[in-house]
Coordinates of C-alpha atoms and ligand atoms in Angstrom, one line a residue:
M1 CA 6.9 -0.8 6.7
C2 CA 7.2 -2.8 10.0
G3 CA 4.2 -4.8 11.2
I4 CA 3.1 -4.4 14.8
V5 CA 0.8 -6.6 17.0
G6 CA -0.2 -6.3 20.6
Y7 CA -2.6 -8.5 22.6
V8 CA -4.0 -8.8 26.1
G9 CA -6.5 -11.5 27.0
N10 CA -8.0 -12.8 30.2
S11 CA -7.7 -16.4 31.5
S12 CA -10.9 -17.6 29.9
R13 CA -9.6 -16.5 26.5
K14 CA -6.5 -18.4 27.2
A15 CA -8.5 -21.5 28.2
A16 CA -10.3 -21.0 24.8
G17 CA -6.9 -21.4 23.1
H18 CA -5.9 -17.7 22.7
S19 CA -2.4 -17.6 24.2
A20 CA -0.7 -14.3 23.7
L21 CA 2.2 -15.9 21.8
D22 CA -0.1 -17.7 19.4
V23 CA -2.3 -14.6 18.7
V24 CA 0.8 -12.4 18.2
V25 CA 2.6 -14.9 15.9
E26 CA -0.6 -15.3 13.8
G27 CA -0.9 -11.5 13.6
L28 CA 2.7 -11.3 12.5
R29 CA 2.1 -13.9 9.8
R30 CA -0.6 -11.7 8.4
L31 CA 1.4 -8.5 8.7
E32 CA 4.7 -9.9 7.4
Y33 CA 4.1 -8.3 4.1
R34 CA 4.9 -5.0 5.8
G35 CA 8.6 -6.0 6.3
Y36 CA 10.6 -9.1 6.6
D37 CA 14.1 -8.2 7.6
S38 CA 13.5 -9.6 11.1
A39 CA 10.8 -10.6 13.5
G40 CA 10.5 -10.7 17.3
V41 CA 8.0 -11.1 20.2
A42 CA 7.9 -10.4 23.9
V43 CA 5.4 -11.7 26.4
V44 CA 4.9 -10.8 30.1
A45 CA 4.8 -13.9 32.3
D46 CA 5.8 -14.9 35.8
G47 CA 6.8 -11.4 36.7
T48 CA 9.3 -11.1 33.8
I49 CA 9.6 -10.3 30.2
S50 CA 10.5 -13.2 27.8
S51 CA 11.6 -12.2 24.4
R52 CA 12.8 -13.9 21.2
K53 CA 13.9 -12.2 18.0
K54 CA 15.6 -13.3 14.8
S55 CA 16.8 -11.7 11.6
G56 CA 15.2 -12.8 8.3
K57 CA 11.6 -14.0 7.8
L58 CA 9.1 -14.9 10.4
S59 CA 9.8 -18.6 9.8
N60 CA 13.3 -18.0 11.4
L61 CA 11.6 -16.6 14.6
I62 CA 9.2 -19.5 14.6
G63 CA 12.2 -21.9 14.4
E64 CA 13.8 -20.0 17.3
L65 CA 10.6 -20.2 19.4
E66 CA 10.5 -24.0 18.8
A67 CA 14.1 -24.4 19.8
N68 CA 13.8 -22.0 22.8
P69 CA 10.2 -21.9 24.0
I70 CA 8.8 -19.0 26.0
P71 CA 6.2 -19.2 28.8
E72 CA 2.5 -19.2 28.3
S73 CA 1.1 -15.6 28.8
L74 CA -1.9 -13.4 28.5
T75 CA 0.0 -10.3 27.3
G76 CA 2.3 -10.0 24.4
I77 CA 3.7 -7.8 21.5
G78 CA 5.3 -8.7 18.2
H79 CA 7.1 -7.0 15.4
T80 CA 8.2 -7.7 11.8
R81 CA 10.8 -5.3 10.6
W82 CA 11.7 -3.3 7.5
A83 CA 15.1 -2.0 8.5
T84 CA 15.8 1.8 8.6
H85 CA 18.3 2.4 11.4
G86 CA 20.8 -0.4 11.6
G87 CA 21.1 -3.5 9.4
P88 CA 18.8 -6.5 9.4
T89 CA 20.6 -8.3 12.2
D90 CA 19.4 -10.2 15.3
R91 CA 20.7 -7.4 17.4
N92 CA 18.8 -4.7 15.6
A93 CA 15.6 -6.8 15.6
H94 CA 12.7 -5.7 17.8
P95 CA 11.7 -5.9 20.7
H96 CA 14.3 -3.7 22.4
L97 CA 14.5 -4.0 26.2
S98 CA 15.3 -1.5 28.8
D99 CA 14.8 -0.9 32.6
G100 CA 17.0 -3.9 33.3
G101 CA 15.1 -6.2 30.9
R102 CA 11.7 -5.4 32.5
L103 CA 10.4 -3.2 29.7
A104 CA 10.1 -4.3 26.0
V105 CA 9.3 -1.9 23.1
I106 CA 8.6 -2.3 19.4
H107 CA 8.4 0.5 16.9
N108 CA 7.4 1.4 13.4
G109 CA 8.7 4.7 12.0
I110 CA 11.7 6.9 12.4
I111 CA 12.6 8.9 15.6
E112 CA 14.3 11.9 14.1
N113 CA 15.9 13.2 17.3
F114 CA 17.2 9.8 18.4
A115 CA 20.9 10.9 18.3
E116 CA 20.4 13.7 20.7
L117 CA 18.3 11.6 23.1
K118 CA 20.9 8.9 22.9
Q119 CA 23.6 11.3 24.0
E120 CA 21.5 12.4 26.9
L121 CA 20.9 8.8 28.0
L122 CA 24.5 7.8 27.5
G123 CA 25.3 10.6 29.9
K124 CA 23.1 9.0 32.5
G125 CA 25.0 5.7 32.1
V126 CA 22.5 3.9 29.9
T127 CA 24.2 1.4 27.6
F128 CA 22.9 0.4 24.1
E129 CA 23.2 -2.9 22.3
S130 CA 21.9 -2.0 18.8
E131 CA 22.1 0.8 16.3
T132 CA 18.4 1.4 16.3
D133 CA 16.4 4.5 17.1
T134 CA 13.9 2.1 18.8
E135 CA 16.3 1.1 21.5
V136 CA 16.7 4.8 22.3
A137 CA 12.9 5.1 22.7
A138 CA 12.8 2.0 24.9
A139 CA 15.6 3.5 27.0
L140 CA 13.8 6.8 27.3
I141 CA 10.5 5.2 28.4
G142 CA 12.4 2.9 30.8
D143 CA 14.4 5.8 32.3
I144 CA 11.2 7.8 32.8
F145 CA 9.4 4.8 34.3
R146 CA 12.2 4.0 36.7
T147 CA 13.6 7.4 37.7
Q148 CA 10.9 10.0 37.1
L149 CA 7.8 8.2 38.2
N150 CA 9.3 6.0 40.9
D151 CA 7.3 2.9 41.7
G152 CA 3.9 4.5 41.8
G153 CA 4.1 5.4 38.1
S154 CA 2.3 3.8 35.3
L155 CA 3.6 2.6 31.9
T156 CA 1.0 4.8 30.2
E157 CA 2.3 7.9 32.0
A158 CA 5.9 7.0 31.1
M159 CA 4.8 6.5 27.4
R160 CA 3.1 9.9 27.5
L161 CA 6.1 11.7 28.9
A162 CA 8.4 10.0 26.4
C163 CA 6.2 10.9 23.5
Q164 CA 6.4 14.5 24.5
R165 CA 10.1 14.3 23.8
L166 CA 10.1 12.3 20.6
E167 CA 10.2 13.8 17.1
G168 CA 9.4 12.1 13.9
A169 CA 7.0 9.3 13.0
F170 CA 6.3 6.5 15.3
T171 CA 4.0 3.8 16.4
L172 CA 5.4 2.4 19.7
L173 CA 4.1 -0.5 21.7
A174 CA 5.4 -1.3 25.2
V175 CA 4.9 -4.0 27.9
H176 CA 6.4 -3.9 31.4
A177 CA 6.9 -6.8 33.8
D178 CA 5.6 -4.6 36.6
Q179 CA 2.3 -4.1 34.8
P180 CA 1.6 -7.5 33.3
D181 CA -2.0 -6.8 32.3
V182 CA -1.6 -4.0 29.8
V183 CA 0.0 -3.1 26.5
V184 CA 0.5 0.6 26.0
A185 CA 0.8 2.1 22.5
A186 CA 1.4 5.5 21.0
R187 CA 1.0 6.8 17.5
R188 CA 2.2 9.8 15.6
N189 CA 2.2 9.7 11.8
S190 CA 2.4 5.9 11.7
P191 CA -0.4 3.4 11.5
L192 CA -2.1 1.7 14.5
V193 CA -5.6 0.3 15.0
V194 CA -7.3 -1.3 18.0
G195 CA -9.3 -4.5 17.7
L196 CA -12.1 -5.0 20.3
G197 CA -12.8 -8.5 21.5
E198 CA -14.7 -10.2 24.4
G199 CA -12.3 -10.5 27.3
E200 CA -9.4 -9.6 25.0
N201 CA -8.2 -6.6 23.0
F202 CA -5.8 -6.2 20.2
L203 CA -3.5 -3.7 18.5
G204 CA -2.2 -4.0 14.9
S205 CA -0.6 -1.9 12.2
D206 CA -3.7 -2.7 10.3
V207 CA -6.7 -4.9 10.9
S208 CA -5.0 -7.9 9.3
G209 CA -3.1 -8.2 12.6
F210 CA -6.3 -9.4 14.3
I211 CA -8.7 -10.2 11.5
D212 CA -8.9 -13.9 12.7
Y213 CA -10.4 -12.8 16.1
T214 CA -12.6 -9.8 15.7
R215 CA -14.2 -7.5 13.1
R216 CA -14.7 -4.6 15.5
A217 CA -11.9 -2.0 15.0
V218 CA -11.2 1.4 16.4
E219 CA -9.5 4.2 14.5
L220 CA -7.0 6.2 16.5
G221 CA -6.2 9.9 15.9
Q222 CA -2.9 11.6 15.6
D223 CA -0.7 11.9 18.7
Q224 CA -2.7 9.5 20.8
I225 CA -1.8 6.9 23.5
V226 CA -3.9 3.8 23.9
T227 CA -3.7 1.4 26.8
I228 CA -5.4 -2.0 26.3
S229 CA -6.1 -4.5 29.0
A230 CA -8.3 -7.6 28.5
D231 CA -11.5 -5.6 29.4
S232 CA -10.7 -2.0 28.6
V233 CA -9.4 0.4 26.0
E234 CA -8.4 3.8 27.2
I235 CA -7.3 6.5 24.8
T236 CA -5.7 9.9 25.6
D237 CA -3.6 12.5 23.9
F238 CA 0.1 12.8 24.7
F239 CA -0.8 15.0 27.6
G240 CA -3.4 12.7 29.2
A241 CA -6.6 14.4 28.0
P242 CA -9.2 11.7 27.3
A243 CA -9.8 11.1 23.6
E244 CA -12.4 9.0 21.7
G245 CA -11.6 6.5 19.0
K246 CA -14.0 5.9 16.1
E247 CA -15.3 2.3 16.0
Y248 CA -15.9 0.7 12.6
H249 CA -16.8 -2.7 11.3
V250 CA -14.1 -4.6 9.3
D251 CA -15.7 -6.0 6.2
W252 CA -12.5 -7.9 5.0
D253 CA -13.0 -11.6 5.2
P254 CA -10.1 -13.5 6.7
A255 CA -10.3 -16.0 3.8
S256 CA -9.6 -13.2 1.4
A257 CA -6.3 -12.8 3.1
E258 CA -5.3 -16.4 2.4
K259 CA -3.7 -17.8 -0.8
G260 CA -6.8 -19.8 -1.7
G261 CA -5.0 -22.5 -3.5
F262 CA -2.7 -20.3 -5.5
N263 CA 1.1 -20.5 -5.2
S264 CA 1.5 -16.9 -4.1
F265 CA -0.7 -14.1 -2.9
M266 CA 0.3 -12.2 -6.0
E267 CA -1.2 -14.9 -8.3
K268 CA -4.3 -15.0 -6.1
E269 CA -4.6 -11.2 -6.2
I270 CA -4.2 -11.1 -10.0
H271 CA -7.1 -13.6 -10.1
D272 CA -9.1 -11.5 -7.7
Q273 CA -9.1 -8.6 -10.2
P274 CA -12.5 -9.3 -11.9
D275 CA -14.0 -9.1 -8.4
A276 CA -11.9 -6.1 -7.3
V277 CA -13.2 -4.0 -10.3
A278 CA -16.8 -5.3 -9.9
Q279 CA -16.8 -4.5 -6.2
T280 CA -15.4 -1.0 -6.8
L281 CA -18.2 -0.3 -9.3
L282 CA -20.9 -1.8 -7.2
G283 CA -23.7 0.5 -5.9
R284 CA -22.1 3.7 -7.3
S285 CA -24.6 4.4 -10.1
D286 CA -28.3 4.0 -10.6
L287 CA -30.3 2.3 -13.4
D288 CA -30.4 5.6 -15.3
G289 CA -26.6 5.7 -15.5
K290 CA -26.4 8.5 -12.9
L291 CA -23.4 8.3 -10.6
T292 CA -24.3 8.4 -6.9
L293 CA -21.1 8.9 -5.0
D294 CA -22.9 9.9 -1.8
E295 CA -19.8 9.1 0.2
L296 CA -18.0 12.1 -1.3
R297 CA -18.9 14.5 1.4
I298 CA -17.6 17.6 -0.4
D299 CA -20.2 20.2 -1.3
P300 CA -21.0 19.7 -5.0
E301 CA -21.0 23.4 -5.4
L302 CA -17.3 23.5 -4.4
L303 CA -16.5 20.7 -6.8
K304 CA -18.1 22.7 -9.6
Q305 CA -15.6 25.5 -8.9
V306 CA -12.5 23.3 -9.1
N307 CA -10.2 24.7 -11.8
K308 CA -7.3 22.3 -11.4
I309 CA -6.8 18.8 -10.2
I310 CA -3.6 17.4 -8.8
V311 CA -3.3 13.7 -8.4
L312 CA -0.7 12.7 -5.7
A313 CA 0.6 9.2 -5.2
C314 CA 3.7 7.0 -5.3
G315 CA 4.8 4.0 -7.3
T316 CA 2.0 1.9 -8.9
A317 CA -0.6 4.2 -7.4
A318 CA 1.0 7.1 -9.3
Y319 CA 0.6 5.1 -12.5
A320 CA -3.1 4.7 -11.7
G321 CA -3.0 8.5 -11.4
L322 CA -1.5 8.9 -14.8
V323 CA -4.4 6.9 -16.3
A324 CA -6.8 9.1 -14.3
K325 CA -5.3 12.2 -15.9
Y326 CA -6.2 11.0 -19.4
A327 CA -9.7 10.1 -18.4
I328 CA -10.5 13.2 -16.2
E329 CA -9.1 15.7 -18.7
N330 CA -11.1 14.0 -21.5
W331 CA -14.4 13.8 -19.6
C332 CA -14.2 16.9 -17.4
R333 CA -11.9 19.3 -19.3
I334 CA -10.2 20.2 -16.0
P335 CA -6.4 20.6 -16.2
T336 CA -5.1 17.6 -14.3
E337 CA -1.5 17.1 -13.1
V338 CA -0.1 13.9 -11.6
E339 CA 2.8 14.2 -9.3
L340 CA 4.9 11.8 -7.2
A341 CA 3.8 12.8 -3.7
H342 CA 7.4 13.1 -2.4
E343 CA 8.3 15.6 -5.1
F344 CA 5.1 17.7 -4.7
R345 CA 5.6 19.5 -1.4
Y346 CA 9.2 20.4 -1.8
R347 CA 8.7 22.5 -4.9
D348 CA 6.4 25.2 -3.7
P349 CA 3.4 24.0 -5.8
I350 CA 0.6 26.3 -6.9
V351 CA -2.4 25.2 -4.9
D352 CA -5.5 27.2 -3.7
S353 CA -9.1 26.6 -2.7
N354 CA -10.1 25.9 -6.3
T355 CA -7.6 23.1 -6.5
L356 CA -8.8 19.5 -6.0
V357 CA -6.1 17.2 -4.8
V358 CA -6.9 13.5 -5.4
S359 CA -4.5 11.2 -3.5
I360 CA -4.3 7.5 -4.5
S361 CA -3.0 5.0 -2.0
Q362 CA -3.8 1.3 -1.4
S363 CA -2.6 1.3 2.2
G364 CA -3.7 4.8 3.1
E365 CA -0.5 5.1 5.1
T366 CA 2.2 5.9 2.6
M367 CA 4.0 8.7 4.4
D368 CA 5.0 10.6 1.3
T369 CA 1.4 10.8 0.2
L370 CA 0.1 11.6 3.6
M371 CA 2.5 14.5 4.0
A372 CA 1.7 15.8 0.5
V373 CA -2.1 15.7 1.3
R374 CA -1.5 17.5 4.6
Y375 CA 0.5 20.2 2.8
A376 CA -2.2 20.6 0.1
R377 CA -4.9 21.0 2.8
E378 CA -2.8 23.6 4.6
Q379 CA -2.8 25.5 1.3
G380 CA -6.6 25.4 1.2
A381 CA -7.1 22.7 -1.4
K382 CA -10.0 20.2 -1.3
T383 CA -8.7 16.7 -0.8
I384 CA -10.2 13.4 -1.9
S385 CA -8.6 10.1 -1.1
I386 CA -8.9 7.0 -3.3
C387 CA -7.9 4.3 -0.8
N388 CA -8.3 0.6 -0.2
T389 CA -7.9 0.5 3.5
N390 CA -10.8 1.5 5.8
G391 CA -9.7 3.4 8.9
S392 CA -6.3 4.4 7.5
T393 CA -4.7 7.8 8.0
I394 CA -4.9 9.4 4.5
P395 CA -8.7 9.0 4.1
R396 CA -9.2 10.2 7.7
E397 CA -7.2 13.3 7.0
S398 CA -8.9 14.0 3.6
D399 CA -12.1 15.9 3.0
A400 CA -13.6 12.9 1.4
V401 CA -12.8 9.3 0.4
L402 CA -13.7 7.0 -2.4
Y403 CA -12.9 3.5 -1.3
T404 CA -11.7 0.9 -3.7
H405 CA -13.1 -2.4 -2.7
A406 CA -10.3 -4.7 -3.8
G407 CA -10.1 -6.5 -0.4
P408 CA -6.8 -7.0 1.4
E409 CA -3.7 -6.9 -0.8
I410 CA -1.0 -8.9 0.8
A411 CA 1.6 -9.4 -2.0
V412 CA 4.1 -6.5 -1.9
A413 CA 3.7 -5.9 -5.6
S414 CA 0.4 -4.2 -6.2
T415 CA -2.0 -5.7 -8.7
K416 CA -5.7 -5.7 -7.9
A417 CA -5.4 -2.4 -6.0
F418 CA -4.0 -0.9 -9.2
L419 CA -7.0 -1.9 -11.3
A420 CA -9.4 -0.9 -8.5
Q421 CA -7.7 2.5 -8.2
I422 CA -8.1 3.1 -11.9
T423 CA -11.7 2.1 -11.7
A424 CA -12.4 4.5 -8.8
A425 CA -10.6 7.3 -10.6
Y426 CA -12.8 6.7 -13.7
L427 CA -15.9 7.0 -11.4
L428 CA -14.6 10.2 -9.9
G429 CA -13.9 11.6 -13.3
L430 CA -17.4 10.7 -14.6
Y431 CA -18.9 12.1 -11.4
L432 CA -17.2 15.5 -11.9
A433 CA -18.2 15.5 -15.5
Q434 CA -21.8 14.8 -14.5
L435 CA -21.8 17.5 -11.8
R436 CA -20.3 20.1 -14.1
G437 CA -22.4 19.1 -17.1
N438 CA -19.3 18.4 -19.3
I439 CA -20.7 15.3 -21.0
F440 CA -24.2 14.1 -21.7
S441 CA -25.7 11.7 -19.3
G442 CA -26.1 9.2 -22.2
Q443 CA -22.3 9.2 -22.5
I444 CA -21.8 8.5 -18.8
K445 CA -24.3 5.6 -19.1
D446 CA -22.3 4.2 -22.0
V447 CA -19.0 4.4 -20.2
L448 CA -20.6 2.7 -17.1
A449 CA -21.9 0.0 -19.3
D450 CA -18.5 -0.6 -20.8
L451 CA -17.0 -0.6 -17.3
S452 CA -19.5 -3.2 -16.1
K453 CA -18.2 -5.6 -18.9
I454 CA -14.6 -5.3 -17.7
P455 CA -14.6 -8.0 -15.0
A456 CA -15.7 -10.7 -17.5
K457 CA -13.1 -9.5 -19.9
I458 CA -10.3 -9.7 -17.3
Q459 CA -11.5 -13.2 -16.5
H460 CA -11.1 -14.0 -20.2
I461 CA -7.5 -12.8 -20.2
L462 CA -6.8 -14.9 -17.0
D463 CA -8.4 -18.0 -18.6
N464 CA -6.3 -17.7 -21.7
A465 CA -2.9 -16.8 -20.3
G466 CA -1.1 -20.1 -21.2
P467 CA 1.0 -18.8 -24.0
L468 CA 2.0 -15.8 -22.0
R469 CA 3.1 -17.9 -19.1
E470 CA 5.1 -20.1 -21.4
L471 CA 6.8 -17.0 -22.8
A472 CA 7.6 -15.8 -19.3
R473 CA 9.2 -19.1 -18.3
S474 CA 11.3 -19.1 -21.5
M475 CA 12.6 -15.6 -20.7
K476 CA 13.8 -16.2 -17.2
D477 CA 17.4 -15.5 -18.1
E478 CA 16.8 -12.2 -19.8
K479 CA 18.8 -9.3 -18.5
S480 CA 16.7 -6.5 -19.7
V481 CA 13.1 -6.0 -21.0
L482 CA 11.6 -2.7 -22.3
F483 CA 8.0 -1.7 -22.3
L484 CA 6.5 0.9 -24.7
G485 CA 3.0 2.5 -24.7
R486 CA 1.4 5.7 -25.8
H487 CA -1.6 7.7 -24.3
V488 CA -3.1 5.4 -21.5
G489 CA -0.7 2.7 -22.7
Y490 CA 2.2 4.7 -21.4
P491 CA 1.3 4.2 -17.7
V492 CA 0.6 0.6 -18.4
A493 CA 4.2 0.3 -19.9
L494 CA 5.6 1.9 -16.7
E495 CA 3.6 -0.5 -14.5
G496 CA 4.7 -3.5 -16.6
A497 CA 8.3 -2.5 -16.1
L498 CA 7.9 -1.8 -12.4
K499 CA 6.3 -5.3 -11.8
L500 CA 9.2 -7.0 -13.5
K501 CA 11.9 -5.0 -11.7
E502 CA 10.4 -5.5 -8.2
I503 CA 9.7 -9.2 -8.3
A504 CA 12.0 -10.6 -10.9
Y505 CA 15.0 -8.2 -10.3
I506 CA 15.3 -7.8 -14.1
H507 CA 16.3 -4.4 -15.5
A508 CA 13.1 -3.1 -17.1
E509 CA 12.1 0.3 -18.3
G510 CA 8.8 1.7 -19.5
F511 CA 8.8 4.5 -22.1
A512 CA 6.3 6.6 -23.8
A513 CA 6.5 5.1 -27.3
G514 CA 7.0 8.6 -28.9
E515 CA 10.0 9.3 -26.7
L516 CA 11.9 6.3 -28.0
K517 CA 13.5 8.2 -30.9
H518 CA 14.7 10.9 -28.5
G519 CA 17.3 8.6 -27.0
P520 CA 16.1 5.2 -25.6
I521 CA 16.1 3.6 -29.1
A522 CA 19.9 3.4 -28.7
L523 CA 19.2 0.6 -26.2
I524 CA 17.7 -1.6 -28.9
D525 CA 20.0 -4.4 -30.0
D526 CA 19.6 -7.8 -31.6
G527 CA 17.1 -9.8 -29.6
Q528 CA 16.2 -7.1 -27.1
P529 CA 12.7 -8.0 -25.8
V530 CA 10.3 -5.1 -26.1
F531 CA 6.7 -5.3 -25.0
V532 CA 4.4 -2.8 -26.9
V533 CA 1.0 -1.9 -25.6
V534 CA -1.1 -1.0 -28.6
P535 CA -4.3 1.1 -28.4
S536 CA -7.5 0.1 -29.9
P537 CA -7.6 0.4 -33.7
R538 CA -11.2 1.6 -33.3
G539 CA -10.1 4.6 -31.3
R540 CA -8.4 7.7 -32.7
D541 CA -6.8 6.3 -35.8
S542 CA -3.6 8.3 -35.6
L543 CA -2.9 7.0 -32.1
H544 CA -3.0 3.4 -33.2
S545 CA -1.0 3.8 -36.4
K546 CA 1.7 5.8 -34.5
V547 CA 2.2 2.9 -32.1
V548 CA 2.3 0.4 -35.0
S549 CA 5.1 2.6 -36.5
N550 CA 6.9 2.4 -33.2
I551 CA 6.8 -1.4 -33.3
Q552 CA 8.3 -1.3 -36.7
E553 CA 11.0 1.1 -35.7
V554 CA 12.3 -1.2 -32.9
R555 CA 11.8 -4.3 -34.9
A556 CA 13.9 -2.8 -37.7
R557 CA 16.7 -2.5 -35.2
G558 CA 16.6 -6.1 -34.1
A559 CA 14.1 -6.0 -31.2
R560 CA 12.0 -9.0 -30.3
T561 CA 8.6 -7.4 -30.3
L562 CA 5.9 -8.8 -27.9
V563 CA 2.7 -7.0 -28.5
I564 CA -0.4 -6.5 -26.4
A565 CA -3.3 -5.6 -28.7
E566 CA -7.0 -5.6 -29.0
E567 CA -8.7 -8.8 -30.3
G568 CA -9.2 -8.5 -34.1
D569 CA -6.2 -6.1 -34.6
E570 CA -4.6 -7.9 -37.5
S571 CA -2.4 -5.0 -38.4
V572 CA 0.2 -5.7 -35.6
K573 CA 0.7 -9.4 -36.6
D574 CA 3.3 -8.7 -39.3
Y575 CA 5.6 -6.9 -36.9
A576 CA 5.3 -8.9 -33.8
E577 CA 7.1 -12.0 -32.7
Q578 CA 4.1 -12.8 -30.5
V579 CA 0.8 -11.0 -30.0
F580 CA -1.3 -11.3 -26.8
Y581 CA -4.8 -10.2 -27.4
V582 CA -7.2 -8.6 -24.9
P583 CA -10.9 -8.2 -25.5
E584 CA -12.3 -5.0 -27.1
T585 CA -13.0 -2.0 -25.0
P586 CA -12.8 1.8 -25.5
T587 CA -9.2 3.2 -25.5
L588 CA -9.6 5.1 -22.2
L589 CA -10.6 1.9 -20.4
M590 CA -7.9 -0.3 -21.9
P591 CA -5.5 -0.1 -19.0
L592 CA -7.9 -2.3 -17.0
L593 CA -7.2 -5.0 -19.5
T594 CA -3.7 -4.4 -21.0
T595 CA -2.1 -4.3 -17.5
V596 CA -3.2 -7.9 -16.7
P597 CA -0.9 -9.8 -19.2
L598 CA 2.1 -7.8 -17.9
Q599 CA 1.3 -8.7 -14.3
I600 CA 0.9 -12.4 -15.2
F601 CA 4.2 -12.2 -17.2
A602 CA 6.1 -10.7 -14.2
A603 CA 4.7 -13.1 -11.7
E604 CA 5.3 -16.2 -13.8
L605 CA 8.9 -15.2 -14.7
A606 CA 9.8 -14.4 -11.1
G607 CA 8.3 -17.7 -10.0
A608 CA 10.3 -19.5 -12.7
K609 CA 13.5 -17.9 -11.3
G610 CA 12.6 -19.4 -7.9
Y611 CA 12.1 -16.0 -6.3
D612 CA 9.7 -15.2 -3.4
V613 CA 7.0 -13.5 -5.5
D614 CA 5.1 -12.1 -2.5
Q615 CA 8.1 -10.7 -0.6
P616 CA 10.7 -9.3 -2.9
R617 CA 14.0 -8.2 -1.5
N618 CA 14.4 -4.8 0.0
L619 CA 10.8 -3.9 -0.3
A620 CA 7.9 -3.5 2.1
K621 CA 4.2 -3.1 1.3
S622 CA 3.4 0.0 3.2
V623 CA 6.0 2.7 3.1
T624 CA 5.5 4.6 6.3
V625 CA 8.8 6.5 6.3
E626 CA 9.7 9.5 4.1
Ligands
F6R1 C1 4.4 -1.5 -6.5 C2 3.9 -1.0 -5.3 C3 4.3 0.3 -4.8 C4 3.0 1.1 -4.2 C5 3.5 2.4 -3.5 C6 2.3 3.2 -3.0 O1 4.0 -2.8 -6.8 O2 3.1 -1.7 -4.6 O3 4.8 1.1 -5.8 O4 2.1 1.3 -5.2 O5 4.4 2.1 -2.5 O6 1.7 2.5 -2.0 P1 0.2 2.9 -1.5 O7 -0.7 2.6 -2.7 O8 -0.1 2.0 -0.3 O9 0.3 4.3 -1.2

């Protein structure tokens, strides 16, 4: 949800080819997945601000910069937008200028009291060109800089005073023509990290904004202001009290944030999945099959007392949570609820110190999830974050974190993060079971052995996806596709439908197969495509046979049945137009395999329709507004 970059370098960095504009545009290229309604830059050069902005994707801005170049500079900021206040037009694109064009501001988040501040500024004769809340923030900072601080003031001080008046969630970056050597930033409830270089420093919504230049990053806390110059990074709170950031090493490889020969990031990330699962398992158990989640810094005695688990997440991550529920309840016998984070805190949930809240978030910045975690902590719950992004807000604000090691996920539609989240949730479930003595260590060892075979099995699915891709291309004109599953196949059905909706814009719905006869079966008509995710026939027999009956029910009503089943399951053949087999694995682990064909199907079909698979309309990767 909006990508933000800031850069200040010294002249030797510029001589080495790091011009502010190039660094900022490269950062925006890497952050474009956060929003692509418009893009804009501002640099400070020759005592003035030069700014260009354009609605649409970053390529439009690059075209504009070629047509209308801006001067070389050492200091710059850049923004890619996911529109909230005001449509995706050139006028509403960031940066927004104030103080007679001498101040430029970019913003991620929502300023909740913008209307009231706007009235106040209008009363002072300030005029506005856009409908955005950002322009109000820019005007406020400009007004404070010019009228309250007079000429002796600093941009940092103006930012502090402005932040004391702003409500809501924001990351703000500002440059001023009077202070050409600094970028000043503020953050409240919105992401911002600092990158440390030699003779240059960086700001980014996340580390991909500067991953090409440095691996040294600094986490910022809540309500902090940071001023970067080429040689310094100064952090304070909103009232000027000095604060410390936490430095960490970025282990993402820039190459892992490239397409690597695939047509889209999504295709590449689907193919990254064997590695994402393997990396998430790596180093988390010993040779005796004992889990060693040392990073979970919660006292094991407290975890033993947990009598309820609530999994909080949104979208795909919530479907990973649903899979986790089946596994955790099975292994730990602890009642486990899964709740959409945005619903949780508005319903007066029952949470106390014996509740363990597990949040799942790829970005670690999803505002709905963050707010729910905060609420749970206030109620005394213990909080564990399953997260893919080091240094992000949700893990920082949780009692403990279990990182998924999927590497950067750039495509807006989540794929490898989903499988890594499920893997991490399994590890957490097994760890709790081990701690509480719910299952024998031999059983844990067996599950870990099964998990260790999953990466090769995913690879097998990827290597044999030809018929599935062919089917997807042949279905590009379908208007509606349904997905059915039972038990852990149910969240897989939901995920299959979500993928198709979000990247192929086809109406798709996932149902619990047993729910069908309670209404949705009325949707089945001649030729209606229905994917059915079938559990292992080697698992609980009744589960398998119930799903096979569901296939027959829809087929009897004319559905075109497309079945995902385990290799060797001959029983489905008679009722399926096509069967796509996945390798054998225990039922609880099956989502790590059965999801993959549905991801491939959606990506191939969206590609066949000519859509931008990585940047679907209306969406953004990291949803940092409520
Ligand atoms: C769907 C998708 C979203 C995210 C959701 C949560 O493909 O990517 O549904 O899963 O917005 O995002 P995170 O995991 O960053 O909290």
